[in-house]
């Protein structure tokens, strides 16, 4: 059980850290803020690849999020071994991300911290968030819908686990 005053740290991980995980970070942060729980959480995202380090989220992903009232402000960074110690909950977008993240945990010390994000989705399909990067605009809307409902369920699950209720 976490220290009562330690933030609950949540990291979202995808491949490029410019589409799916920045969206999950932004949507989850928005939901946490609306629940008045921003002091209780530390939220970030990262990519397993390094191509987009330092870059803002993809413009198409930003536009989709913005239409739903969510601003994406994160900059790309690469997932690293230190993240296993820094984050209690590491939520990955697809099975390839799961493989790449677990591969870095050679001693299998942190396996319990890593989960497919869509394990929390009430309608999980194949448990993966599809990569919208090479597709059309409707792919970004589909990803938004998946991320919004999964994020809501994740927050409900964490609130129940840590005994949190909505503040203010
Ligand atoms: P993401 O999407 O993993 O959701 O950020 C991608 C973004 C960029 C690339 C692949 C996936 N890329 O190959 O550059």
Short mmCIF file of C-alpha atoms and ligand atoms in Angstrom, two decimals:
data_model
loop_
_atom_site.label_atom_id
_atom_site.label_comp_id
_atom_site.label_asym_id
_atom_site.label_seq_id
_atom_site.Cartn_x
_atom_site.Cartn_y
_atom_site.Cartn_z
CA UNK A 1 0.00 0.00 0.00
CA UNK A 2 1.33 3.42 -0.89
CA UNK A 3 2.25 5.97 1.73
CA UNK A 4 -0.90 8.03 2.43
CA UNK A 5 0.78 11.19 1.19
CA UNK A 6 2.91 9.79 -1.63
CA UNK A 7 1.41 10.54 -5.03
CA UNK A 8 0.05 7.62 -7.02
CA UNK A 9 2.28 7.62 -10.07
CA UNK A 10 0.89 6.58 -13.44
CA UNK A 11 2.88 6.34 -16.68
CA UNK A 12 1.30 5.76 -20.10
CA UNK A 13 3.55 4.17 -22.73
CA UNK A 14 3.25 3.74 -26.52
CA UNK A 15 5.75 3.52 -29.38
CA UNK A 16 6.34 7.12 -30.48
CA UNK A 17 4.95 9.07 -27.48
CA UNK A 18 3.24 11.47 -29.89
CA UNK A 19 -0.23 9.91 -30.35
CA UNK A 20 -1.71 7.37 -27.96
CA UNK A 21 0.21 7.83 -24.71
CA UNK A 22 0.17 11.67 -24.74
CA UNK A 23 -3.60 11.41 -25.30
CA UNK A 24 -4.00 8.97 -22.39
CA UNK A 25 -1.86 11.27 -20.23
CA UNK A 26 -3.96 14.34 -21.15
CA UNK A 27 -7.35 12.63 -20.81
CA UNK A 28 -6.47 10.92 -17.51
CA UNK A 29 -5.09 14.20 -16.08
CA UNK A 30 -8.29 15.99 -17.11
CA UNK A 31 -10.42 13.35 -15.39
CA UNK A 32 -8.23 13.43 -12.26
CA UNK A 33 -8.55 17.24 -12.13
CA UNK A 34 -12.32 17.07 -12.56
CA UNK A 35 -12.40 14.65 -9.59
CA UNK A 36 -10.36 17.20 -7.59
CA UNK A 37 -7.58 14.63 -7.08
CA UNK A 38 -4.66 16.33 -8.88
CA UNK A 39 -2.65 16.50 -5.63
CA UNK A 40 -2.81 12.72 -5.29
CA UNK A 41 -1.47 11.78 -8.71
CA UNK A 42 1.70 12.10 -10.71
CA UNK A 43 0.98 11.48 -14.40
CA UNK A 44 3.35 11.19 -17.36
CA UNK A 45 3.85 9.41 -20.68
CA UNK A 46 6.78 7.97 -22.64
CA UNK A 47 7.57 6.08 -25.83
CA UNK A 48 9.59 2.91 -26.27
CA UNK A 49 11.18 4.49 -29.39
CA UNK A 50 13.33 7.61 -29.51
CA UNK A 51 12.34 9.17 -32.86
CA UNK A 52 10.11 11.88 -31.38
CA UNK A 53 12.01 12.85 -28.23
CA UNK A 54 11.35 16.52 -27.44
CA UNK A 55 8.46 16.81 -29.90
CA UNK A 56 4.90 17.87 -29.07
CA UNK A 57 2.02 15.47 -29.69
CA UNK A 58 1.05 14.79 -33.32
CA UNK A 59 -1.09 17.70 -34.66
CA UNK A 60 -3.94 15.34 -35.62
CA UNK A 61 -4.01 13.90 -32.09
CA UNK A 62 -3.89 17.41 -30.61
CA UNK A 63 -6.78 18.53 -32.84
CA UNK A 64 -8.91 15.53 -31.85
CA UNK A 65 -8.21 16.03 -28.14
CA UNK A 66 -8.90 19.75 -28.44
CA UNK A 67 -12.33 19.07 -30.01
CA UNK A 68 -13.10 17.18 -26.81
CA UNK A 69 -11.77 19.99 -24.59
CA UNK A 70 -8.46 18.31 -23.69
CA UNK A 71 -5.13 20.07 -24.27
CA UNK A 72 -2.06 17.92 -24.90
CA UNK A 73 1.04 19.66 -23.59
CA UNK A 74 3.54 16.82 -23.18
CA UNK A 75 6.82 16.51 -25.08
CA UNK A 76 8.11 13.17 -26.34
CA UNK A 77 10.52 11.25 -24.14
CA UNK A 78 11.82 7.71 -24.24
CA UNK A 79 10.90 5.10 -21.65
CA UNK A 80 13.91 4.10 -19.56
CA UNK A 81 14.74 1.66 -16.79
CA UNK A 82 14.42 4.38 -14.12
CA UNK A 83 10.70 4.55 -14.92
CA UNK A 84 10.22 1.14 -13.27
CA UNK A 85 11.22 2.69 -9.95
CA UNK A 86 9.54 6.05 -10.54
CA UNK A 87 6.06 4.79 -11.47
CA UNK A 88 3.68 2.52 -9.57
CA UNK A 89 1.48 1.90 -12.60
CA UNK A 90 2.86 1.55 -16.13
CA UNK A 91 0.06 1.25 -18.69
CA UNK A 92 1.06 0.24 -22.20
CA UNK A 93 -1.04 0.70 -25.34
CA UNK A 94 -0.36 -2.56 -27.20
CA UNK A 95 1.34 -5.95 -26.95
CA UNK A 96 4.41 -4.73 -28.77
CA UNK A 97 4.87 -1.99 -26.15
CA UNK A 98 4.31 -4.63 -23.46
CA UNK A 99 7.06 -6.79 -24.92
CA UNK A 100 9.48 -3.85 -25.30
CA UNK A 101 8.91 -2.58 -21.74
CA UNK A 102 9.13 -6.01 -20.10
CA UNK A 103 12.29 -6.75 -22.10
CA UNK A 104 14.01 -3.92 -20.18
CA UNK A 105 13.02 -5.51 -16.85
CA UNK A 106 15.61 -8.28 -17.08
CA UNK A 107 15.25 -9.33 -13.46
CA UNK A 108 11.44 -9.41 -13.73
CA UNK A 109 11.33 -7.31 -10.60
CA UNK A 110 8.71 -4.87 -11.87
CA UNK A 111 6.39 -7.12 -13.90
CA UNK A 112 3.45 -6.39 -11.58
CA UNK A 113 3.64 -2.67 -12.37
CA UNK A 114 3.17 -3.15 -16.11
CA UNK A 115 -0.26 -3.77 -17.66
CA UNK A 116 -2.06 -3.34 -20.94
CA UNK A 117 -4.08 -0.12 -20.52
CA UNK A 118 -7.16 -1.79 -22.03
CA UNK A 119 -7.27 -4.37 -19.26
CA UNK A 120 -9.36 -1.61 -17.66
CA UNK A 121 -11.60 -1.12 -20.72
CA UNK A 122 -15.17 -2.38 -20.18
CA UNK A 123 -15.17 -3.20 -23.94
CA UNK A 124 -11.57 -4.36 -24.40
CA UNK A 125 -11.75 -6.01 -27.87
CA UNK A 126 -8.20 -7.33 -28.33
CA UNK A 127 -6.86 -5.32 -25.34
CA UNK A 128 -4.80 -3.02 -27.59
CA UNK A 129 -5.18 0.67 -28.51
CA UNK A 130 -4.74 0.77 -32.32
CA UNK A 131 -1.91 2.96 -33.59
CA UNK A 132 -3.55 5.83 -35.56
CA UNK A 133 -0.26 7.28 -36.89
CA UNK A 134 -0.40 5.93 -40.45
CA UNK A 135 -4.20 5.99 -40.84
CA UNK A 136 -6.96 8.54 -41.52
CA UNK A 137 -8.66 11.04 -39.22
CA UNK A 138 -11.36 8.60 -38.09
CA UNK A 139 -8.61 6.53 -36.45
CA UNK A 140 -7.88 9.40 -34.09
CA UNK A 141 -11.54 9.65 -33.05
CA UNK A 142 -11.67 5.90 -32.47
CA UNK A 143 -8.57 6.13 -30.29
CA UNK A 144 -10.10 9.04 -28.37
CA UNK A 145 -13.25 7.04 -27.57
CA UNK A 146 -11.22 4.03 -26.42
CA UNK A 147 -8.88 6.16 -24.30
CA UNK A 148 -11.67 8.20 -22.72
CA UNK A 149 -13.70 5.22 -21.46
CA UNK A 150 -10.61 3.19 -20.47
CA UNK A 151 -9.12 6.12 -18.59
CA UNK A 152 -12.39 6.64 -16.71
CA UNK A 153 -12.42 2.98 -15.69
CA UNK A 154 -8.73 3.15 -14.70
CA UNK A 155 -9.40 6.15 -12.46
CA UNK A 156 -12.39 4.40 -10.84
CA UNK A 157 -10.26 1.32 -10.24
CA UNK A 158 -7.38 3.29 -8.70
CA UNK A 159 -9.76 5.33 -6.54
CA UNK A 160 -11.29 2.10 -5.22
CA UNK A 161 -7.86 0.52 -4.70
CA UNK A 162 -6.45 3.49 -2.78
CA UNK A 163 -9.71 4.34 -1.00
CA UNK A 164 -10.05 7.78 -2.65
CA UNK A 165 -13.27 9.73 -3.05
CA UNK A 166 -13.87 12.79 -5.21
CA UNK A 167 -12.56 15.93 -3.51
CA UNK A 168 -14.07 19.43 -3.45
P1 LIG B 1 2.21 6.42 -31.01
O1 LIG B 1 2.16 6.46 -32.61
O2 LIG B 1 3.03 5.21 -30.64
O3 LIG B 1 0.78 6.30 -30.61
O4 LIG B 1 2.85 7.73 -30.57
C1 LIG B 1 3.32 6.45 -33.40
C2 LIG B 1 3.96 7.62 -33.68
C3 LIG B 1 5.11 7.63 -34.47
C4 LIG B 1 5.59 6.43 -34.97
C5 LIG B 1 4.94 5.24 -34.68
C6 LIG B 1 3.80 5.25 -33.88
N1 LIG B 1 6.73 6.42 -35.83
O5 LIG B 1 7.09 5.35 -36.31
O6 LIG B 1 7.36 7.47 -36.01
#
